[in-house]
Amino acid sequence: MEYRIERDSMGEMRVPADRLWGAQTQRSYQNFKIGTEVMPREITHAFGILKKAAAIANHRLNPDRMDAKRLSAICAACDEVISGALNDHFPLVVWQTGSGTQSNMNANEVIANRGNAIAGAAILHPNDHVNMSQSSNDTFPTAMHIAAVLGIEDGLIPVMETFIETLRRLEKENEGVVKSGRTHLQDATPIRFSQEISGWRNMIEKPLAQLRLALPGLKELALGGTAVGTGLNAPKGFDVEVARAVSELTGRTFVTAENKFHALTSKDDLVFAHGALKALAANLMKIANDVRWLASGPRCGLGEIRIPENEPGSSIMPGKVNPTQCEAMTMVAVQVMANDVAVGMAASQGNFELNVFMPVLIYNFLQSVRLLADGMRSFHDNCVSGITADREKMARNLHNSLMLVTALNPYIGYDNAAMTAKLAYRENISLREACVRLGFLTPEKFDEVFHPEDMA
């Protein structure tokens, strides 16, 4: 491998000749051989946006230092970062400095070197130009918020909306279908299948509303606070101008954080948003478990719904098919709920003017967003959208349920109804036969008042 010599304030470093990063990136690359978790590409993408926005803001406020030629070179290089064309030049792992300093410098060095190549001259310095009016301490939390917003709005919310519409369709298709309800995994009073599905639908709608409630906080940017929140070395109005530029580049309404001291050291907006992600995960766990219970069988389980058969389920049992999409969804839910612990603990580690657990926090946050979006899409496309009700089995289970005896409470009282259910269960006879045998109702009166379908 061929190398070139790059320099920083600590001296010279050998860098692979075909890589755009510089000395500080190389030091981090060599010093943190920890794990395989590379900084999320969503963060790389966000750095491309914020560095371009910073250059635009600096040009507007200080055109002497950020002249048109430098602006053009930075913007062109940033566009390549945003597109993902330079992903191979961002090699650093999550397990680095807790402020993300090396990832900020990775962006500065790659953009400077690529910008100089585009300009055909060494007009850009990583610190003096690409990092102008910034600090790692305000750029990394800004990248976190940009990545979180784009991930939620572009990746997760559309999938949630599609999921909701499919459940709404299933509700309409099953409007008149009455089945046995279940509580404590035991038979309960009847419910319409459409009502059960409506509960699933609302379990997606509620976290969707919670996520939307969290978005305004995530759209507040720390950029402009520089090292400790005072805005040292940033021109007056830079924070407002750079937020405006980020908004222009993303098509979202980002604003500057009102209190930069809070923005640098506290990660409560991300904790709040991840709480909504955890709520979604918890609800998806419930939905996926309901689906696989209702589809259990095909002969010895509940078997009240059918789900798509996607692949063989056993290497030894021919013909077996498993609810694999449900299992994948529940594993995703477990991971997201575990990530919430890491997010909360990392956010609690602010000391004085900075939080230094930011890389691990955003790694877990973005993994949750990505897994939920991908998991829900797979669960929807390969399972939920193909759910059909086995109406015969639902009716059979409904009329076999002892909890239909609840309909008799107003006519024979709770205690007598309990005696009826227990006799029917003990002697394996119908509720009608048990009630008549006990003398609580005549056969004619029983038939008059007992209508299971009306109980829903």
Coordinates of N, CA and C in Angstrom, one line a residue, residues 176-388:
G176 N -68.1 -7.6 10.4 CA -69.2 -8.4 11.0 C -68.7 -9.7 11.6
V177 N -67.5 -9.9 11.7 CA -66.9 -11.2 12.3 C -66.8 -11.1 13.8
V178 N -67.5 -12.0 14.5 CA -67.5 -12.0 16.0 C -66.7 -13.2 16.4
K179 N -65.8 -13.0 17.3 CA -64.9 -14.1 17.8 C -64.9 -14.0 19.3
S180 N -64.3 -15.0 19.9 CA -64.1 -15.0 21.4 C -63.0 -14.0 21.7
G181 N -63.3 -13.2 22.7 CA -62.2 -12.4 23.3 C -61.4 -13.2 24.3
R182 N -60.2 -12.7 24.6 CA -59.3 -13.5 25.5 C -58.6 -12.5 26.5
T183 N -58.7 -12.8 27.7 CA -57.9 -12.0 28.7 C -57.1 -13.1 29.6
H184 N -55.9 -12.7 30.0 CA -55.1 -13.7 30.8 C -54.9 -15.0 30.1
L185 N -54.9 -15.0 28.7 CA -54.8 -16.1 27.9 C -55.9 -17.1 28.1
Q186 N -57.0 -16.6 28.7 CA -58.2 -17.4 28.9 C -59.4 -16.9 28.1
D187 N -60.4 -17.7 27.9 CA -61.6 -17.2 27.2 C -62.2 -16.1 27.9
A188 N -62.7 -15.1 27.1 CA -63.4 -14.0 27.7 C -64.6 -13.7 26.8
T189 N -65.3 -12.6 27.1 CA -66.6 -12.3 26.3 C -66.2 -12.0 24.9
P190 N -67.2 -12.1 24.0 CA -67.0 -11.9 22.6 C -66.5 -10.5 22.2
I191 N -65.9 -10.5 21.0 CA -65.4 -9.2 20.5 C -65.5 -9.3 19.0
R192 N -65.7 -8.3 18.3 CA -65.6 -8.3 16.8 C -64.2 -8.3 16.4
F193 N -63.8 -9.1 15.4 CA -62.4 -9.1 15.0 C -62.0 -7.7 14.6
S194 N -62.9 -6.9 14.0 CA -62.6 -5.6 13.6 C -62.2 -4.7 14.8
Q195 N -62.8 -5.0 15.9 CA -62.5 -4.2 17.1 C -61.1 -4.6 17.6
E196 N -60.8 -5.9 17.5 CA -59.4 -6.3 17.9 C -58.4 -5.6 17.0
I197 N -58.7 -5.6 15.7 CA -57.7 -5.0 14.8 C -57.6 -3.5 15.0
S198 N -58.7 -2.8 15.4 CA -58.7 -1.4 15.7 C -57.8 -1.1 16.9
G199 N -57.7 -2.0 17.8 CA -56.7 -1.9 18.9 C -55.3 -1.9 18.4
W200 N -55.0 -2.8 17.4 CA -53.7 -2.8 16.8 C -53.4 -1.5 16.1
R201 N -54.4 -1.1 15.4 CA -54.2 0.2 14.6 C -53.8 1.3 15.5
N202 N -54.6 1.5 16.6 CA -54.3 2.6 17.6 C -53.0 2.4 18.2
M203 N -52.4 1.2 18.3 CA -51.1 0.9 18.9 C -50.0 1.5 18.0
I204 N -50.3 1.7 16.7 CA -49.4 2.4 15.8 C -49.6 3.9 15.8
E205 N -50.9 4.2 15.8 CA -51.3 5.7 15.8 C -50.7 6.4 17.0
K206 N -50.8 5.8 18.1 CA -50.4 6.5 19.4 C -48.9 6.9 19.3
P207 N -48.0 5.9 19.1 CA -46.6 6.2 19.0 C -46.3 7.2 17.8
L208 N -47.1 7.1 16.8 CA -46.9 8.1 15.7 C -47.1 9.5 16.2
A209 N -48.2 9.7 16.9 CA -48.4 11.0 17.5 C -47.3 11.4 18.5
Q210 N -46.8 10.4 19.2 CA -45.8 10.7 20.2 C -44.5 11.1 19.5
L211 N -44.2 10.5 18.4 CA -43.0 10.8 17.6 C -43.1 12.2 17.0
R212 N -44.3 12.5 16.5 CA -44.5 13.9 16.0 C -44.4 15.0 17.1
L213 N -44.8 14.6 18.3 CA -44.6 15.5 19.4 C -43.2 15.7 19.8
A214 N -42.3 14.7 19.5 CA -40.9 14.8 19.8 C -40.1 15.6 18.7
L215 N -40.6 15.7 17.5 CA -39.8 16.2 16.4 C -39.4 17.7 16.6
P216 N -40.3 18.6 17.1 CA -39.8 20.0 17.3 C -38.6 20.1 18.2
G217 N -38.4 19.3 19.2 CA -37.2 19.3 20.0 C -36.0 18.9 19.3
L218 N -36.2 17.9 18.4 CA -35.1 17.4 17.6 C -34.7 18.3 16.5
K219 N -35.6 19.3 16.2 CA -35.3 20.2 15.1 C -34.6 21.5 15.7
E220 N -34.3 21.5 16.9 CA -33.5 22.5 17.5 C -32.0 22.1 17.4
L221 N -31.2 23.0 16.9 CA -29.8 22.7 16.6 C -28.8 23.4 17.6
A222 N -27.8 22.7 18.0 CA -26.8 23.2 18.9 C -25.8 24.1 18.1
L223 N -25.7 24.0 16.8 CA -24.7 24.7 16.0 C -24.7 26.2 16.3
G224 N -23.5 26.7 16.5 CA -23.4 28.1 16.9 C -23.0 28.3 18.4
G225 N -23.1 27.2 19.1 CA -22.7 27.2 20.5 C -21.2 27.1 20.7
T226 N -20.5 26.5 19.6 CA -19.1 26.2 19.6 C -18.7 25.4 20.8
A227 N -17.6 25.7 21.5 CA -17.0 24.8 22.5 C -17.8 24.5 23.7
V228 N -18.3 25.6 24.3 CA -19.0 25.4 25.6 C -20.4 26.1 25.7
G229 N -20.8 26.5 24.5 CA -22.2 27.1 24.5 C -22.2 28.6 24.4
T230 N -21.0 29.3 24.5 CA -20.9 30.7 24.4 C -20.9 31.3 23.0
G231 N -20.6 30.4 22.0 CA -20.5 30.9 20.7 C -19.2 31.5 20.3
L232 N -18.1 31.2 21.1 CA -16.8 31.8 20.8 C -16.3 31.5 19.4
N233 N -15.8 32.5 18.7 CA -15.2 32.4 17.4 C -16.3 32.2 16.3
A234 N -17.6 32.3 16.6 CA -18.6 32.3 15.6 C -19.1 33.7 15.5
P235 N -19.4 34.2 14.3 CA -19.9 35.6 14.1 C -21.3 35.7 14.6
K236 N -21.7 36.9 15.0 CA -23.0 37.1 15.5 C -24.0 36.8 14.5
G237 N -25.0 36.0 14.9 CA -26.1 35.6 14.0 C -25.8 34.3 13.3
F238 N -24.6 33.7 13.5 CA -24.3 32.5 12.8 C -25.3 31.4 13.1
D239 N -25.6 31.3 14.4 CA -26.5 30.2 14.8 C -27.9 30.2 14.0
V240 N -28.4 31.4 13.9 CA -29.7 31.6 13.2 C -29.5 31.3 11.7
E241 N -28.4 31.8 11.2 CA -28.2 31.7 9.7 C -27.9 30.3 9.4
V242 N -27.1 29.5 10.2 CA -26.8 28.2 9.8 C -28.0 27.3 10.0
A243 N -28.9 27.5 10.9 CA -30.2 26.8 11.0 C -31.0 27.0 9.8
R244 N -31.0 28.3 9.3 CA -31.8 28.6 8.1 C -31.2 27.8 6.9
A245 N -29.9 27.7 6.8 CA -29.3 27.0 5.7 C -29.6 25.5 5.8
V246 N -29.5 24.9 7.0 CA -29.9 23.5 7.1 C -31.3 23.3 6.7
S247 N -32.2 24.2 7.0 CA -33.6 24.1 6.6 C -33.7 24.1 5.1
E248 N -33.0 25.0 4.5 CA -33.0 25.1 3.0 C -32.5 23.8 2.4
L249 N -31.5 23.2 2.9 CA -30.9 22.1 2.3 C -31.7 20.8 2.6
T250 N -32.5 20.7 3.6 CA -33.2 19.5 4.0 C -34.7 19.6 3.7
G251 N -35.2 20.9 3.5 CA -36.6 21.0 3.3 C -37.4 20.9 4.6
R252 N -36.8 20.9 5.7 CA -37.4 20.8 7.1 C -37.2 22.2 7.8
T253 N -38.0 22.4 8.8 CA -37.8 23.7 9.5 C -37.0 23.4 10.8
F254 N -35.7 23.6 10.6 CA -34.8 23.5 11.8 C -34.6 24.9 12.4
V255 N -34.4 25.0 13.6 CA -34.2 26.3 14.3 C -33.0 26.2 15.2
T256 N -32.4 27.3 15.6 CA -31.3 27.3 16.5 C -31.8 27.1 17.9
A257 N -31.1 26.3 18.7 CA -31.5 26.0 20.1 C -31.5 27.3 20.9
E258 N -32.5 27.6 21.6 CA -32.5 28.8 22.4 C -31.4 28.9 23.4
N259 N -31.1 27.8 24.1 CA -30.1 27.7 25.1 C -29.0 26.8 24.7
K260 N -27.9 27.3 24.2 CA -26.8 26.4 23.7 C -26.1 25.6 24.9
F261 N -26.2 26.1 26.1 CA -25.6 25.4 27.2 C -26.4 24.1 27.5
H262 N -27.7 24.2 27.3 CA -28.5 23.0 27.4 C -28.2 22.1 26.2
A263 N -28.2 22.7 25.0 CA -28.0 21.9 23.8 C -26.8 21.1 23.7
L264 N -25.7 21.6 24.3 CA -24.4 20.9 24.3 C -24.3 19.7 25.3
T265 N -24.9 19.9 26.4 CA -24.7 19.0 27.5 C -25.9 18.0 27.7
S266 N -27.1 18.4 27.3 CA -28.3 17.6 27.6 C -28.7 16.9 26.3
K267 N -29.2 15.7 26.4 CA -29.7 14.9 25.3 C -31.1 14.5 25.5
D268 N -31.9 15.3 26.3 CA -33.2 15.0 26.7 C -34.2 14.9 25.5
D269 N -33.9 15.7 24.4 CA -34.8 15.6 23.3 C -34.7 14.2 22.6
L270 N -33.5 13.6 22.6 CA -33.3 12.3 22.0 C -33.9 11.2 22.9
V271 N -33.8 11.4 24.2 CA -34.4 10.5 25.2 C -35.9 10.5 25.0
F272 N -36.5 11.6 24.9 CA -37.9 11.8 24.8 C -38.4 11.1 23.5
A273 N -37.7 11.3 22.4 CA -38.0 10.7 21.1 C -37.9 9.2 21.2
H274 N -36.8 8.8 21.8 CA -36.6 7.3 21.9 C -37.6 6.6 22.7
G275 N -38.2 7.4 23.7 CA -39.3 6.9 24.5 C -40.5 6.5 23.6
A276 N -40.7 7.3 22.6 CA -41.8 7.0 21.6 C -41.4 5.8 20.8
L277 N -40.1 5.6 20.4 CA -39.7 4.5 19.7 C -39.8 3.2 20.5
K278 N -39.5 3.3 21.8 CA -39.7 2.2 22.7 C -41.2 1.8 22.9
A279 N -42.1 2.9 22.9 CA -43.5 2.6 23.0 C -44.0 1.9 21.7
L280 N -43.5 2.3 20.6 CA -43.8 1.6 19.3 C -43.3 0.2 19.4
A281 N -42.1 0.0 19.9 CA -41.6 -1.4 20.0 C -42.4 -2.3 20.9
A282 N -42.8 -1.7 22.0 CA -43.7 -2.5 22.9 C -45.0 -2.9 22.3
N283 N -45.6 -1.9 21.6 CA -46.9 -2.2 20.9 C -46.7 -3.2 19.8
L284 N -45.6 -3.1 19.0 CA -45.3 -4.1 18.0 C -45.1 -5.5 18.5
M285 N -44.5 -5.6 19.7 CA -44.3 -6.9 20.4 C -45.7 -7.5 20.6
K286 N -46.6 -6.7 21.1 CA -47.9 -7.2 21.4 C -48.7 -7.6 20.1
I287 N -48.6 -6.8 19.1 CA -49.3 -7.1 17.9 C -48.7 -8.4 17.2
A288 N -47.4 -8.5 17.2 CA -46.8 -9.7 16.6 C -47.1 -10.9 17.4
N289 N -47.1 -10.8 18.7 CA -47.5 -12.0 19.5 C -49.0 -12.3 19.3
D290 N -49.9 -11.4 19.2 CA -51.3 -11.6 19.0 C -51.4 -12.4 17.6
V291 N -50.7 -11.9 16.6 CA -50.8 -12.5 15.3 C -50.4 -14.0 15.3
R292 N -49.2 -14.2 16.0 CA -48.7 -15.6 16.0 C -49.6 -16.5 16.8
W293 N -50.1 -16.0 17.9 CA -51.0 -16.8 18.7 C -52.3 -17.2 17.9
L294 N -52.9 -16.1 17.3 CA -54.1 -16.3 16.6 C -53.9 -17.3 15.4
A295 N -52.7 -17.3 14.8 CA -52.4 -18.1 13.7 C -51.8 -19.5 14.1
S296 N -51.7 -19.7 15.4 CA -51.1 -21.0 15.9 C -51.9 -22.2 15.4
G297 N -51.2 -23.3 15.2 CA -51.8 -24.5 14.7 C -50.9 -25.2 13.7
P298 N -51.3 -25.6 12.6 CA -52.6 -25.2 12.0 C -53.8 -26.0 12.6
R299 N -53.6 -27.1 13.3 CA -54.7 -27.9 13.8 C -54.8 -27.9 15.3
C300 N -53.7 -27.8 15.9 CA -53.7 -27.9 17.4 C -53.6 -26.6 18.1
G301 N -53.7 -25.5 17.4 CA -53.6 -24.2 18.1 C -54.9 -23.5 18.0
L302 N -54.9 -22.2 18.1 CA -56.1 -21.4 18.0 C -56.6 -21.4 16.5
G303 N -55.7 -21.1 15.6 CA -56.0 -21.2 14.2 C -57.1 -20.3 13.7
E304 N -57.3 -19.1 14.3 CA -58.4 -18.2 14.0 C -58.1 -17.3 12.8
I305 N -56.8 -17.2 12.5 CA -56.4 -16.4 11.3 C -55.4 -17.2 10.5
R306 N -55.3 -16.8 9.3 CA -54.3 -17.4 8.4 C -53.3 -16.3 8.0
I307 N -52.0 -16.6 8.0 CA -51.0 -15.6 7.6 C -50.2 -16.2 6.4
P308 N -49.6 -15.4 5.6 CA -48.8 -15.9 4.5 C -47.8 -17.0 4.9
E309 N -47.7 -18.0 4.0 CA -46.6 -19.0 4.3 C -45.4 -18.7 3.4
N310 N -44.4 -18.2 4.0 CA -43.2 -17.6 3.3 C -42.1 -18.6 3.0
E311 N -41.8 -19.5 3.9 CA -40.7 -20.5 3.8 C -40.9 -21.7 4.6
P312 N -40.3 -22.8 4.3 CA -40.4 -24.0 5.2 C -40.0 -23.7 6.6
G313 N -40.6 -24.3 7.6 CA -40.3 -24.0 9.0 C -39.4 -24.9 9.7
S314 N -39.1 -26.1 9.1 CA -38.3 -27.1 9.8 C -37.5 -27.9 8.8
S315 N -36.3 -28.2 9.3 CA -35.4 -29.1 8.5 C -35.7 -30.5 8.7
I316 N -36.6 -30.9 9.7 CA -36.9 -32.3 10.0 C -38.4 -32.6 9.8
M317 N -39.3 -31.6 10.0 CA -40.7 -31.8 10.0 C -41.3 -31.3 8.7
P318 N -41.6 -32.2 7.7 CA -42.1 -31.7 6.4 C -43.4 -31.0 6.5
G319 N -43.5 -30.0 5.8 CA -44.8 -29.2 5.7 C -45.0 -28.2 6.8
K320 N -44.1 -28.1 7.8 CA -44.2 -27.2 8.8 C -43.9 -25.8 8.4
V321 N -44.7 -24.8 8.7 CA -44.5 -23.4 8.4 C -44.6 -22.6 9.7
N322 N -43.7 -21.7 9.9 CA -43.6 -20.9 11.1 C -43.9 -19.5 10.9
P323 N -44.4 -18.8 12.0 CA -44.7 -17.3 11.9 C -43.4 -16.5 12.0
T324 N -42.5 -16.6 11.0 CA -41.2 -16.1 11.1 C -41.2 -14.6 11.1
Q325 N -42.1 -13.9 10.4 CA -42.1 -12.5 10.4 C -42.5 -11.9 11.8
C326 N -43.3 -12.6 12.5 CA -43.7 -12.3 13.8 C -42.5 -12.4 14.7
E327 N -41.7 -13.4 14.5 CA -40.5 -13.7 15.4 C -39.5 -12.6 15.1
A328 N -39.3 -12.2 13.8 CA -38.3 -11.1 13.5 C -38.7 -9.8 14.1
M329 N -40.1 -9.6 14.0 CA -40.6 -8.3 14.6 C -40.4 -8.2 16.1
T330 N -40.6 -9.4 16.8 CA -40.4 -9.3 18.2 C -39.0 -9.2 18.6
M331 N -38.1 -9.8 17.8 CA -36.6 -9.6 18.1 C -36.2 -8.2 17.9
V332 N -36.7 -7.5 16.9 CA -36.5 -6.1 16.7 C -37.0 -5.3 17.9
A333 N -38.2 -5.6 18.4 CA -38.7 -4.9 19.6 C -37.8 -5.1 20.8
V334 N -37.3 -6.3 21.0 CA -36.4 -6.5 22.1 C -35.2 -5.6 22.0
Q335 N -34.6 -5.5 20.8 CA -33.4 -4.7 20.6 C -33.7 -3.3 20.9
V336 N -34.8 -2.8 20.4 CA -35.2 -1.4 20.6 C -35.4 -1.1 22.1
M337 N -36.0 -2.0 22.8 CA -36.2 -1.7 24.2 C -34.9 -1.8 25.0
A338 N -33.9 -2.6 24.5 CA -32.6 -2.6 25.1 C -31.9 -1.3 24.8
N339 N -32.0 -0.9 23.5 CA -31.4 0.4 23.1 C -31.8 1.5 24.0
D340 N -33.1 1.5 24.4 CA -33.6 2.6 25.2 C -32.8 2.7 26.5
V341 N -32.3 1.6 27.1 CA -31.5 1.7 28.3 C -30.2 2.4 28.0
A342 N -29.6 2.0 26.9 CA -28.3 2.7 26.5 C -28.5 4.2 26.2
V343 N -29.6 4.5 25.5 CA -29.9 5.9 25.2 C -30.0 6.7 26.5
G344 N -30.8 6.2 27.4 CA -31.1 6.9 28.7 C -29.8 7.0 29.6
M345 N -29.1 6.0 29.7 CA -27.8 6.0 30.5 C -26.8 7.0 29.8
A346 N -26.7 6.9 28.5 CA -25.7 7.8 27.8 C -26.2 9.3 28.0
A347 N -27.4 9.6 27.9 CA -27.9 10.9 28.1 C -27.7 11.5 29.5
S348 N -27.6 10.6 30.5 CA -27.4 11.0 31.9 C -26.0 11.4 32.2
Q349 N -25.1 11.2 31.2 CA -23.7 11.4 31.5 C -23.1 12.8 31.1
G350 N -23.9 13.8 31.1 CA -23.4 15.1 30.9 C -22.6 15.6 32.1
N351 N -21.4 16.1 31.8 CA -20.6 16.7 32.9 C -20.3 18.1 32.5
F352 N -20.7 19.0 33.4 CA -20.4 20.5 33.2 C -21.0 20.9 31.8
E353 N -20.1 21.3 30.8 CA -20.6 21.9 29.6 C -20.7 20.9 28.4
L354 N -20.6 19.6 28.7 CA -20.7 18.7 27.5 C -21.1 17.3 28.0
N355 N -21.8 16.6 27.1 CA -22.0 15.2 27.2 C -21.0 14.4 26.4
V356 N -20.4 13.4 27.0 CA -19.3 12.7 26.2 C -19.7 11.2 26.1
F357 N -21.0 11.0 25.9 CA -21.4 9.7 25.5 C -22.3 9.7 24.2
M358 N -22.0 10.7 23.4 CA -22.8 11.0 22.2 C -22.7 9.9 21.2
P359 N -21.6 9.4 20.8 CA -21.5 8.4 19.7 C -22.4 7.1 20.1
V360 N -22.3 6.6 21.3 CA -23.0 5.4 21.6 C -24.5 5.7 21.7
L361 N -24.9 6.9 22.1 CA -26.3 7.3 22.2 C -26.9 7.3 20.8
I362 N -26.2 8.0 19.9 CA -26.8 8.1 18.5 C -26.7 6.8 17.8
Y363 N -25.7 6.0 18.0 CA -25.6 4.7 17.4 C -26.9 3.9 17.7
N364 N -27.2 3.8 19.0 CA -28.4 3.1 19.4 C -29.7 3.7 19.0
F365 N -29.8 5.0 19.0 CA -31.0 5.7 18.6 C -31.3 5.4 17.1
L366 N -30.2 5.6 16.3 CA -30.4 5.4 14.8 C -30.7 3.9 14.5
Q367 N -30.0 3.0 15.2 CA -30.3 1.6 15.0 C -31.8 1.3 15.3
S368 N -32.3 1.9 16.4 CA -33.7 1.7 16.7 C -34.6 2.2 15.5
V369 N -34.4 3.4 15.0 CA -35.1 3.9 13.9 C -35.1 3.0 12.7
R370 N -33.9 2.6 12.4 CA -33.6 1.8 11.2 C -34.3 0.4 11.3
L371 N -34.1 -0.2 12.5 CA -34.7 -1.6 12.7 C -36.2 -1.5 12.7
L372 N -36.8 -0.5 13.4 CA -38.2 -0.4 13.4 C -38.8 -0.2 12.0
A373 N -38.1 0.7 11.2 CA -38.6 0.9 9.8 C -38.5 -0.3 9.0
D374 N -37.4 -1.0 9.0 CA -37.2 -2.2 8.2 C -38.0 -3.3 8.7
G375 N -38.1 -3.5 10.1 CA -38.9 -4.6 10.6 C -40.3 -4.4 10.4
M376 N -40.9 -3.2 10.5 CA -42.3 -3.0 10.3 C -42.6 -3.2 8.8
R377 N -41.7 -2.8 7.9 CA -42.0 -2.9 6.5 C -42.0 -4.4 6.1
S378 N -41.1 -5.2 6.7 CA -41.1 -6.6 6.4 C -42.3 -7.3 7.0
F379 N -42.6 -7.0 8.2 CA -43.8 -7.6 8.9 C -45.1 -7.2 8.2
H380 N -45.1 -6.0 7.7 CA -46.3 -5.6 6.9 C -46.4 -6.3 5.6
D381 N -45.3 -6.2 4.8 CA -45.4 -6.8 3.5 C -45.5 -8.3 3.4
N382 N -44.9 -9.0 4.3 CA -44.8 -10.4 4.3 C -45.7 -11.1 5.3
C383 N -46.5 -10.4 6.1 CA -47.4 -11.0 7.0 C -48.7 -10.3 7.2
V384 N -48.7 -9.1 7.7 CA -49.9 -8.4 8.1 C -50.8 -8.1 7.0
S385 N -50.3 -7.7 5.8 CA -51.1 -7.4 4.7 C -51.8 -8.6 4.1
G386 N -51.4 -9.8 4.5 CA -52.0 -11.0 4.0 C -52.8 -11.7 5.0
I387 N -53.1 -11.1 6.2 CA -53.9 -11.8 7.2 C -55.4 -12.0 6.7
T388 N -55.9 -13.2 6.9 CA -57.3 -13.5 6.6 C -57.9 -14.2 7.8

